[in-house]
Coordinates of C-alpha atoms and ligand atoms in Angstrom, one line a residue:
X30 CA 142.3 114.3 88.7
X31 CA 144.5 111.0 90.0
X32 CA 144.0 107.9 89.0
X33 CA 142.8 107.4 92.0
X34 CA 140.3 109.4 92.2
X35 CA 139.8 108.8 88.6
X36 CA 138.6 105.1 89.8
X37 CA 136.3 105.9 92.4
X38 CA 134.7 108.4 90.2
X39 CA 133.2 105.0 88.3
X40 CA 132.2 103.3 91.1
X41 CA 128.8 102.7 91.2
X42 CA 127.8 100.7 94.9
X43 CA 124.1 99.9 95.6
X44 CA 121.8 97.5 96.8
X45 CA 118.6 95.8 95.8
X46 CA 115.9 95.9 98.1
X47 CA 113.1 93.6 97.9
X48 CA 110.0 91.3 99.4
X49 CA 110.2 87.7 98.8
X50 CA 109.3 86.6 94.5
X51 CA 109.6 90.8 93.6
X52 CA 111.8 89.9 91.0
X53 CA 115.4 90.7 92.2
X54 CA 117.2 88.0 91.7
X55 CA 116.3 88.4 88.2
X56 CA 116.9 91.7 87.8
X57 CA 120.6 91.3 88.9
X58 CA 121.0 88.7 86.6
X59 CA 119.7 91.2 83.6
X60 CA 122.3 93.4 84.8
X61 CA 125.0 90.6 84.8
X62 CA 123.7 90.2 81.2
X63 CA 124.4 93.6 80.0
X64 CA 127.6 93.7 82.1
X65 CA 128.9 91.1 80.2
X66 CA 129.8 89.4 83.4
X67 CA 127.6 86.3 82.4
X68 CA 126.6 85.4 79.4
X69 CA 124.5 82.8 79.5
X70 CA 120.5 84.0 80.3
X71 CA 118.0 82.1 81.7
X72 CA 116.5 82.3 84.9
X73 CA 118.4 81.3 87.9
X74 CA 116.6 78.0 89.2
X75 CA 116.4 75.7 92.3
X76 CA 115.0 78.1 93.9
X77 CA 111.7 76.2 94.8
X78 CA 113.8 73.3 96.4
X79 CA 116.3 75.5 97.5
X80 CA 116.6 75.4 101.4
X81 CA 116.5 77.9 104.0
X82 CA 119.8 80.2 105.1
X83 CA 120.8 79.3 101.1
X84 CA 120.7 82.9 99.3
X85 CA 119.9 83.6 95.7
X86 CA 123.3 84.4 95.2
X87 CA 124.8 81.3 96.5
X88 CA 121.8 79.8 94.2
X89 CA 123.7 81.7 90.8
X90 CA 126.8 80.6 92.1
X91 CA 126.4 76.5 92.6
X92 CA 125.3 77.1 89.1
X93 CA 127.4 78.5 87.4
X94 CA 129.8 76.1 89.9
X95 CA 131.7 79.2 91.6
X96 CA 132.1 79.3 95.7
X97 CA 129.3 79.4 98.0
X98 CA 129.7 82.8 100.0
X99 CA 129.2 86.2 98.8
X100 CA 128.6 90.0 99.6
X101 CA 129.2 91.5 96.4
X102 CA 129.1 91.2 92.5
X103 CA 131.2 93.5 90.7
X104 CA 131.2 94.3 87.0
X105 CA 131.5 97.0 84.5
X106 CA 129.4 98.3 82.5
X107 CA 130.4 101.4 80.4
X108 CA 131.8 103.3 82.0
X109 CA 131.3 102.5 85.4
X110 CA 132.5 99.6 88.1
X111 CA 129.2 98.6 89.0
X112 CA 128.8 97.0 92.9
X113 CA 125.9 95.7 93.8
X114 CA 125.9 94.4 97.2
X115 CA 124.0 91.0 98.0
X116 CA 120.4 91.8 100.1
X117 CA 119.4 88.4 100.5
X118 CA 115.4 89.5 101.4
X119 CA 114.1 85.7 101.7
X120 CA 114.1 83.4 105.0
X121 CA 116.9 84.4 105.7
X122 CA 116.8 88.6 106.4
X123 CA 118.4 88.9 109.4
X124 CA 120.4 92.2 110.7
X125 CA 122.9 91.0 108.2
X126 CA 120.7 92.2 105.1
X127 CA 119.9 95.4 107.5
X128 CA 123.6 96.1 107.9
X129 CA 124.2 95.4 104.8
X130 CA 122.9 99.1 103.5
X131 CA 125.2 100.8 105.7
X132 CA 128.1 99.8 103.0
X133 CA 125.5 101.1 100.2
X134 CA 125.8 104.1 98.2
X135 CA 121.9 104.2 96.8
X136 CA 119.2 101.3 96.5
X137 CA 117.5 99.7 94.1
X138 CA 113.8 99.3 95.3
X139 CA 111.8 96.5 93.1
X140 CA 108.2 96.3 93.5
X141 CA 105.7 93.4 92.0
X142 CA 103.5 96.2 90.4
X143 CA 100.7 93.7 90.9
X144 CA 101.2 93.3 95.0
X145 CA 102.8 97.1 95.9
X146 CA 104.3 97.8 98.7
X147 CA 104.9 94.5 100.4
X148 CA 106.4 93.9 104.8
X149 CA 110.2 93.1 103.5
X150 CA 110.1 96.5 101.4
X151 CA 109.0 98.7 104.4
X152 CA 112.0 97.3 106.9
X153 CA 114.8 97.6 105.0
X154 CA 113.5 101.0 103.5
X155 CA 113.3 102.6 106.8
X156 CA 117.1 101.7 106.8
X157 CA 117.8 104.2 103.3
X158 CA 116.0 106.2 105.3
X159 CA 117.7 106.5 108.7
X160 CA 120.7 106.3 105.8
X161 CA 119.2 109.1 103.4
X162 CA 120.3 107.9 100.6
X163 CA 118.8 108.2 97.0
X164 CA 115.9 105.0 95.9
X165 CA 115.6 104.2 92.2
X166 CA 112.1 102.2 92.5
X167 CA 111.6 99.2 89.3
X168 CA 108.2 98.2 89.3
X169 CA 108.2 94.4 87.9
X170 CA 106.0 91.8 86.2
X171 CA 104.0 94.4 84.4
X172 CA 103.5 91.3 81.4
X173 CA 101.5 90.0 85.0
X174 CA 98.1 91.7 85.2
X175 CA 99.4 95.1 87.7
X176 CA 97.5 97.1 89.9
X177 CA 96.3 100.6 88.7
X178 CA 99.7 102.9 87.9
X179 CA 98.1 105.6 90.0
X180 CA 97.3 102.7 93.1
X181 CA 100.5 101.6 92.5
X182 CA 102.3 104.9 93.5
X183 CA 100.1 106.2 95.8
X184 CA 100.9 102.9 97.9
X185 CA 105.0 103.7 98.0
X186 CA 104.0 107.5 98.7
X187 CA 101.9 106.5 101.3
X188 CA 103.5 103.0 102.5
X189 CA 107.1 104.7 102.0
X190 CA 105.9 108.5 102.3
X191 CA 108.9 109.1 99.7
X192 CA 107.7 111.7 96.8
X193 CA 107.8 109.5 93.6
X194 CA 108.2 110.9 90.3
X195 CA 108.1 108.4 87.1
X196 CA 110.7 108.5 84.3
X197 CA 108.7 106.9 82.3
X198 CA 104.6 104.9 82.0
X199 CA 103.2 101.9 81.6
X200 CA 101.0 101.0 78.7
X201 CA 98.4 99.0 79.8
X202 CA 99.6 95.3 82.0
X203 CA 99.2 91.4 81.1
X204 CA 98.1 90.1 77.9
X205 CA 97.3 94.1 77.4
X206 CA 101.6 95.7 78.3
X207 CA 102.7 97.2 75.1
X208 CA 105.1 98.7 76.9
X209 CA 106.3 102.2 78.6
X210 CA 105.6 105.8 77.4
X211 CA 109.4 108.0 78.5
X212 CA 108.9 110.9 80.0
X213 CA 111.1 112.9 78.5
X214 CA 112.2 112.0 74.8
X215 CA 107.5 111.6 74.7
X216 CA 108.4 107.7 72.5
X217 CA 106.4 103.9 73.7
X218 CA 108.9 101.9 74.1
X219 CA 107.3 99.2 72.3
X220 CA 107.5 95.4 74.6
X221 CA 107.5 92.5 72.8
X222 CA 107.4 88.6 75.1
X223 CA 110.0 87.5 73.3
X224 CA 113.0 88.9 74.8
X225 CA 114.1 86.7 77.1
X226 CA 117.4 85.0 77.1
X227 CA 118.2 88.2 74.8
X228 CA 120.8 90.3 76.7
X229 CA 121.1 93.2 73.8
X230 CA 118.3 92.1 72.8
X231 CA 117.0 95.7 70.7
X232 CA 114.6 98.0 72.0
X233 CA 111.8 99.4 69.5
X234 CA 111.1 102.8 70.2
X235 CA 108.0 104.8 68.4
X236 CA 106.9 108.3 69.0
X237 CA 103.6 108.6 70.6
X238 CA 102.6 111.1 67.8
X239 CA 103.7 108.9 64.7
X240 CA 100.7 107.6 63.2
X241 CA 102.3 104.3 63.1
X242 CA 101.0 104.5 67.2
X243 CA 97.6 103.1 65.8
X244 CA 99.7 99.7 64.5
X245 CA 100.3 98.5 68.1
X246 CA 97.9 100.4 70.9
X247 CA 94.4 99.5 70.7
X248 CA 92.7 102.9 70.6
X249 CA 91.3 103.4 74.0
X250 CA 94.5 102.3 75.3
X251 CA 95.6 105.7 73.0
X252 CA 93.9 107.7 74.6
X253 CA 94.2 106.5 78.3
X254 CA 97.8 106.9 77.7
X255 CA 97.3 110.7 76.5
X256 CA 94.7 111.7 79.4
X257 CA 97.3 110.0 81.8
X258 CA 100.0 111.8 80.6
X259 CA 98.7 115.2 81.1
X260 CA 97.3 114.1 84.1
X261 CA 100.9 113.4 85.2
X262 CA 102.2 116.4 83.6
X263 CA 99.7 118.3 86.1
X264 CA 100.2 116.1 89.4
X265 CA 103.1 114.6 89.9
X266 CA 106.8 115.6 91.2
X267 CA 108.5 116.8 89.2
X268 CA 112.6 115.5 88.5
X269 CA 114.7 116.8 91.1
X270 CA 118.5 115.6 91.3
X271 CA 119.3 117.3 94.8
X272 CA 115.6 115.5 96.3
X273 CA 117.1 111.9 94.7
X274 CA 120.3 112.2 96.3
X275 CA 118.7 112.9 99.5
X276 CA 116.4 109.8 99.4
X277 CA 113.0 112.4 99.4
X278 CA 112.4 111.8 95.8
X279 CA 112.4 108.1 94.3
X280 CA 112.8 108.1 90.5
X281 CA 109.9 105.2 89.1
X282 CA 110.6 102.8 86.1
X283 CA 107.9 100.4 84.6
X284 CA 109.1 96.9 83.3
X285 CA 109.3 93.1 83.2
X286 CA 113.0 91.5 84.3
X287 CA 111.6 88.0 83.2
X288 CA 110.8 89.0 79.7
X289 CA 113.8 91.7 80.2
X290 CA 111.5 94.8 79.4
X291 CA 112.8 98.0 80.0
X292 CA 115.9 96.6 81.8
X293 CA 119.0 98.4 80.4
X294 CA 116.7 101.7 80.5
X295 CA 116.6 101.2 83.6
X296 CA 119.6 100.5 84.4
X297 CA 121.4 103.4 82.2
X298 CA 118.9 106.0 83.7
X299 CA 119.5 104.5 86.9
X300 CA 123.6 104.9 86.7
X301 CA 123.7 108.3 85.4
X302 CA 121.3 109.4 88.2
X303 CA 122.8 107.9 91.1
X304 CA 125.8 108.9 93.0
X305 CA 129.5 108.0 93.1
X306 CA 131.1 107.3 96.6
X307 CA 129.9 109.8 98.6
X308 CA 131.5 111.3 101.9
X309 CA 131.3 109.4 104.8
X310 CA 131.2 110.1 108.7
X311 CA 133.8 110.1 110.9
X312 CA 134.8 111.2 114.5
X313 CA 136.7 113.9 112.7
X314 CA 133.8 115.1 110.4
X315 CA 133.7 114.2 106.8
X316 CA 136.1 112.1 104.9
X317 CA 136.2 112.5 101.4
X318 CA 137.2 110.1 98.5
X319 CA 137.5 113.2 96.5
X320 CA 140.6 114.8 98.9
X321 CA 141.1 111.6 101.3
X322 CA 144.6 110.2 99.4
X323 CA 144.8 108.0 102.3
X324 CA 143.0 104.5 102.3
X325 CA 140.3 104.2 104.9
X326 CA 137.3 101.3 104.9
X327 CA 134.9 99.9 107.5
X328 CA 134.0 96.4 108.5
X329 CA 130.3 95.8 108.1
X330 CA 130.0 92.2 108.0
X331 CA 132.0 89.3 109.5
X332 CA 131.3 85.9 108.4
X333 CA 133.2 82.7 109.7
X334 CA 134.4 80.1 107.3
X335 CA 131.7 77.4 106.5
X336 CA 135.1 75.0 107.1
X337 CA 135.3 73.7 110.5
X338 CA 138.3 73.2 110.7
X339 CA 139.5 76.0 110.8
X340 CA 137.3 78.8 112.2
X341 CA 138.7 81.3 110.3
X342 CA 136.8 84.8 109.2
X343 CA 136.1 87.0 106.3
X344 CA 135.6 90.0 107.7
X345 CA 133.6 92.3 104.8
X346 CA 135.3 96.2 104.5
X347 CA 133.8 99.0 102.5
X348 CA 136.3 100.3 101.4
X349 CA 135.7 104.2 101.9
X350 CA 138.8 106.2 100.3
X351 CA 142.3 105.8 98.8
X352 CA 143.1 102.7 96.8
X353 CA 144.1 99.3 98.5
X354 CA 146.7 97.0 98.0
X355 CA 147.1 93.9 98.7
X356 CA 149.3 93.1 101.8
X357 CA 149.6 96.5 102.7
X358 CA 149.5 97.3 106.8
X359 CA 147.3 99.6 107.9
X360 CA 146.0 101.1 110.7
X361 CA 143.4 99.4 113.0
X362 CA 141.4 102.2 115.0
X363 CA 140.0 100.3 117.3
X364 CA 142.2 97.8 117.9
X365 CA 144.8 100.3 118.5
X366 CA 147.4 98.4 116.5
X367 CA 149.2 98.4 112.7
X368 CA 147.3 95.3 110.7
X369 CA 148.3 93.3 107.9
X370 CA 145.8 93.1 105.3
X371 CA 146.0 89.3 103.3
X372 CA 144.6 87.9 101.7
X373 CA 142.0 89.7 100.3
X374 CA 139.2 88.3 98.4
X375 CA 136.8 89.2 95.9
X376 CA 133.6 88.4 94.4
X377 CA 134.2 89.5 90.9
X378 CA 130.7 88.2 89.1
X379 CA 132.2 84.8 87.7
X380 CA 134.5 83.8 90.0
X381 CA 135.5 84.6 94.0
X382 CA 139.2 85.7 93.5
X383 CA 142.4 87.1 95.3
X384 CA 142.7 90.8 93.8
X385 CA 145.6 92.9 93.9
X386 CA 144.0 96.0 94.0
X387 CA 140.5 97.5 94.9
X388 CA 139.3 101.5 95.3
X389 CA 136.4 104.0 97.1
X390 CA 133.1 102.3 97.0
X391 CA 134.8 98.8 96.3
X392 CA 133.7 95.7 98.7
X393 CA 136.8 93.1 100.0
X394 CA 136.5 90.7 102.2
X395 CA 139.7 90.2 104.5
X396 CA 141.2 87.4 106.3
X397 CA 140.5 88.0 110.6
X398 CA 141.8 86.8 113.0
X399 CA 139.1 87.3 115.0
X400 CA 140.7 91.4 116.0
X401 CA 138.0 92.7 114.2
X402 CA 134.7 94.5 115.0
X403 CA 131.3 95.2 113.0
X404 CA 132.1 98.7 113.1
X405 CA 135.2 98.8 112.6
X406 CA 137.5 100.8 111.2
X407 CA 140.8 100.7 109.3
X408 CA 142.9 103.5 107.6
X409 CA 146.6 104.2 106.6
X410 CA 146.1 107.9 107.7
X411 CA 147.9 109.2 109.9
X412 CA 145.0 111.3 111.6
X413 CA 143.7 108.0 112.9
X414 CA 140.1 108.9 112.7
X415 CA 136.9 106.4 113.3
X416 CA 133.9 106.0 110.6
X417 CA 130.7 106.2 112.3
X418 CA 129.4 103.1 114.0
X419 CA 127.0 100.8 112.6
X420 CA 123.9 100.4 114.2
X421 CA 122.3 97.7 115.9
X422 CA 119.1 97.1 114.1
X423 CA 115.9 96.2 116.3
X424 CA 115.2 92.5 116.9
X425 CA 112.0 91.3 116.3
X426 CA 112.0 87.6 118.2
X427 CA 113.8 86.8 121.4
X428 CA 113.6 83.6 123.1
X429 CA 115.9 82.1 126.0
X430 CA 118.6 80.1 125.6
X431 CA 119.0 76.9 128.2
X432 CA 122.3 74.9 127.6
X433 CA 121.5 70.9 127.6
X434 CA 124.8 69.5 129.3
X435 CA 125.9 72.6 131.7
X436 CA 129.1 71.2 131.7
X437 CA 130.0 72.6 128.0
X438 CA 129.1 75.5 129.5
X439 CA 133.0 77.5 128.2
X440 CA 131.6 76.4 124.9
X441 CA 128.2 77.5 125.0
X442 CA 129.8 80.9 125.9
X443 CA 132.3 80.8 122.8
X444 CA 130.3 80.1 120.2
X445 CA 127.1 82.4 121.3
X446 CA 129.7 85.1 121.7
X447 CA 130.8 84.8 118.0
X448 CA 128.2 83.8 116.7
X449 CA 126.4 86.9 118.2
X450 CA 129.5 89.4 117.1
X451 CA 129.1 87.6 113.4
X452 CA 125.9 89.4 113.7
X453 CA 123.5 87.3 113.1
X454 CA 121.7 86.9 116.2
X455 CA 122.2 90.1 119.8
X456 CA 122.1 88.5 123.3
X457 CA 121.0 89.8 126.1
X458 CA 120.7 89.2 129.9
X459 CA 118.3 89.3 132.5
X460 CA 118.5 93.3 134.0
X461 CA 119.0 92.1 137.4
X462 CA 120.7 88.7 137.2
X463 CA 124.3 87.8 136.3
X464 CA 125.4 85.8 133.3
X465 CA 123.4 82.4 134.1
X466 CA 120.0 83.9 131.8
X467 CA 120.8 84.6 128.2
X468 CA 118.4 86.2 126.1
X469 CA 118.6 85.7 122.6
X470 CA 117.2 88.0 119.9
X471 CA 116.7 87.8 116.6
X472 CA 115.4 90.2 113.1
X473 CA 113.9 86.8 111.8
X474 CA 112.8 83.7 113.5
X475 CA 115.4 81.0 110.6
X476 CA 118.3 82.7 113.2
X477 CA 117.2 80.1 115.6
X478 CA 117.8 77.3 113.8
X479 CA 120.7 78.7 112.6
X480 CA 121.4 79.3 116.4
X481 CA 121.3 75.8 117.5
X482 CA 123.0 74.0 114.0
X483 CA 125.7 75.8 114.8
X484 CA 126.5 75.4 118.7
X485 CA 125.5 72.1 118.2
X486 CA 128.0 71.1 115.1
X487 CA 131.1 73.9 115.6
X488 CA 130.6 73.5 118.8
X489 CA 129.2 70.5 120.4
X490 CA 126.5 72.1 122.7
X491 CA 123.5 71.3 122.5
X492 CA 120.4 74.3 123.7
X493 CA 116.5 74.8 124.5
X494 CA 115.0 77.8 122.8
X495 CA 112.1 79.3 124.3
X496 CA 110.0 81.6 122.9
X497 CA 109.6 84.7 124.9
X498 CA 106.1 87.4 123.5
X499 CA 108.1 89.7 123.5
X500 CA 108.2 91.7 120.2
X501 CA 109.2 95.4 120.4
X502 CA 113.2 96.5 121.8
X503 CA 114.4 99.7 122.1
X504 CA 116.9 101.0 123.7
X505 CA 117.6 103.9 126.1
X506 CA 119.4 107.1 124.7
X507 CA 119.7 108.8 128.5
X508 CA 121.6 105.8 130.1
X509 CA 122.0 107.8 133.0
X510 CA 118.4 107.1 133.8
X511 CA 117.9 105.4 136.9
X512 CA 116.1 101.7 135.6
X513 CA 115.1 100.9 139.7
X514 CA 112.9 104.0 139.4
X515 CA 111.5 103.6 135.7
X516 CA 107.9 102.3 136.1
X517 CA 106.4 100.8 133.0
X518 CA 103.6 98.4 131.7
X519 CA 103.0 95.0 133.3
X520 CA 104.1 93.2 129.8
X521 CA 108.0 95.5 129.7
X522 CA 110.9 93.4 130.8
X523 CA 114.0 94.8 131.7
X524 CA 117.5 94.1 130.2
X525 CA 121.2 94.9 129.4
X526 CA 123.2 93.9 126.2
X527 CA 126.4 92.6 127.0
X528 CA 127.8 96.0 127.8
X529 CA 126.1 96.9 130.7
X530 CA 122.6 99.2 128.9
X531 CA 120.1 98.5 129.1
X532 CA 116.7 98.3 127.1
X533 CA 113.5 97.5 127.2
X534 CA 111.4 94.7 125.7
X535 CA 107.1 95.2 125.0
X536 CA 105.0 92.6 124.1
X537 CA 102.1 95.3 122.5
X538 CA 103.5 98.5 120.8
X539 CA 101.2 100.9 123.0
X540 CA 103.5 100.0 125.9
X541 CA 106.0 101.5 123.8
X542 CA 104.0 104.8 123.8
X543 CA 102.8 104.4 127.7
X544 CA 106.6 104.4 129.3
X545 CA 107.2 107.2 127.5
X546 CA 104.7 109.0 129.6
X547 CA 104.7 107.4 132.7
X548 CA 108.4 108.4 132.4
X549 CA 109.5 112.0 131.9
X550 CA 112.1 112.6 130.4
X551 CA 112.6 108.9 128.6
X552 CA 114.2 108.7 125.5
X553 CA 113.7 105.3 123.4
X554 CA 115.2 104.4 119.6
X555 CA 114.8 101.6 118.0
X556 CA 118.3 101.2 117.1
X557 CA 121.2 100.7 119.0
X558 CA 125.1 101.5 118.4
X559 CA 127.5 98.7 118.5
Ligands
G4P626 P1 113.1 87.2 94.3 O1 114.8 87.2 93.7 O2 113.2 88.9 94.2 O3 113.0 85.9 95.6 O4 112.8 86.9 92.7 P2 113.2 86.0 92.0 O5 114.2 87.1 90.7 O6 113.8 84.8 91.8 O7 111.2 86.0 90.8 C1 110.4 85.1 91.2 C2 109.9 84.7 90.5 O8 109.2 85.5 89.4 C3 110.1 83.8 90.1 O9 109.7 82.7 88.8 C4 110.4 84.2 88.4 O10 110.4 83.7 87.2 C5 109.7 85.5 88.6 N1 109.4 86.8 87.5 C6 110.3 87.3 88.0 N2 111.2 89.1 87.3 C7 109.4 89.1 86.5 C8 109.1 89.7 85.6 O11 108.7 90.7 84.8 N3 107.3 88.7 85.4 C9 107.4 87.6 85.2 N4 105.5 87.2 84.4 N5 107.8 86.9 86.2 C10 108.6 86.8 87.4 P3 109.1 81.7 90.3 O12 108.3 79.9 89.6 O13 108.9 81.6 91.7 O14 111.0 80.6 90.1 P4 111.6 80.6 88.7 O15 111.5 78.7 89.0 O16 110.8 81.0 87.5 O17 112.9 80.5 88.8

């Protein structure tokens, strides 16, 4: 096997998804500790005071005095090379968050044991399902009062429509939390509330039928556990790696990230069950990193440099195959030109650094002189294939944009287009009029503030945003449809995107159904194509 395929096989590239406060940051930090990437245990401080638009990642970075924007953390654990993708789940929830999932090969879903499935998890989960990537569940905060375990699993199955397979099973919760029962090993991993700051805190295990178990478990707890094990063995889905691979079955683990319980066990199982970089769809068929020798990558995120003086940008790419060499030339498919991939950067857990080499599965940031768009393919292959585009996700908040000083039209157009290209906002126009009126759509309302702030600071343009009542947007899949003859509901609005493609906005969800009923053959989609 070649060195390149060896390197790619070691890669595990995944995103951690959760609702704010479920424990994503804490869990990530514990992963980094186990990988030896950081050696200072202790929770990431300053979150409560953190201003919006600052991701937890930035907090971690600030804490450790490293540079501010990042997209991925890379570290080694055993024989694996792990890439964790940042999906900010807080107030700065935006389309970027969704797009990041396009670059991942699997997802870890963190759920707060006292809350079950929450809104943001649901949204991110939808994208994972759309991509059929494996999803692993870590039910966190077992050291606090938790929902009934069966109810929690039921909640995941019903809310998210995915089967679950508990790999371990909790014994009590909150003050009565005693640990987890490993269903394969038939062993109990005992919980001690003393491991907060440890890295490789020794794990104490005991077989469930060992007489010493009674020292740790009350008789009722033991009875309950034995009863639940029996019930589980009869009722729950059996582990099936192929179903996991297709994203139809989620292996479930229980633990407590804060007290460092169950985290390493989870990491070890997860790394074995998840996948190394897989083939990706292109217009010339699937490109398999195990057989494709040439370098190929696609852009999934573009970020303008925070430095106002240089309006340069970084294009973040997911490498799909081959080996990357700093400064190499490659072909930019959409631009139809050869490009030099310069100033490659990668976020290692401890620092942002220039890199020399990277492999399929890795994420790199490349200096972008303004030529790349989200979804673009770059490759050294003579075959000139393009990876499947990245879907445009449905914004849920809309506003009409008005300029305060109409003289600054040029700067306004330039700025708003730039910000839209980065994917923070989407811009639309009235269906029947020209460029005069701009409607902006965002996934998270914070993006409205970001837009205002950036236009003022970076382009000297002040705007007024007039919020619109629409909450649902649908792309029209059969574009040949005659828009003038389309009959909708009174709360429907016709708009178009910058490429002139028609879309519909609705205030109520039921209007979508009604519009579909009134227009035979009409096909609407929640996702657009970039
Ligand atoms: P997030 O990134 O998903 O938003 O969550 P984060 O890790 O920041 O955790 C949110 C809060 O939950 C933090 O407390 C964190 O310490 C706590 N937490 C995380 N995992 C566990 C756990 O297993 N058990 C318990 N009991 N708490 C947990 P905070 O008070 O909001 O912040 P901080 O001051 O501790 O940083």
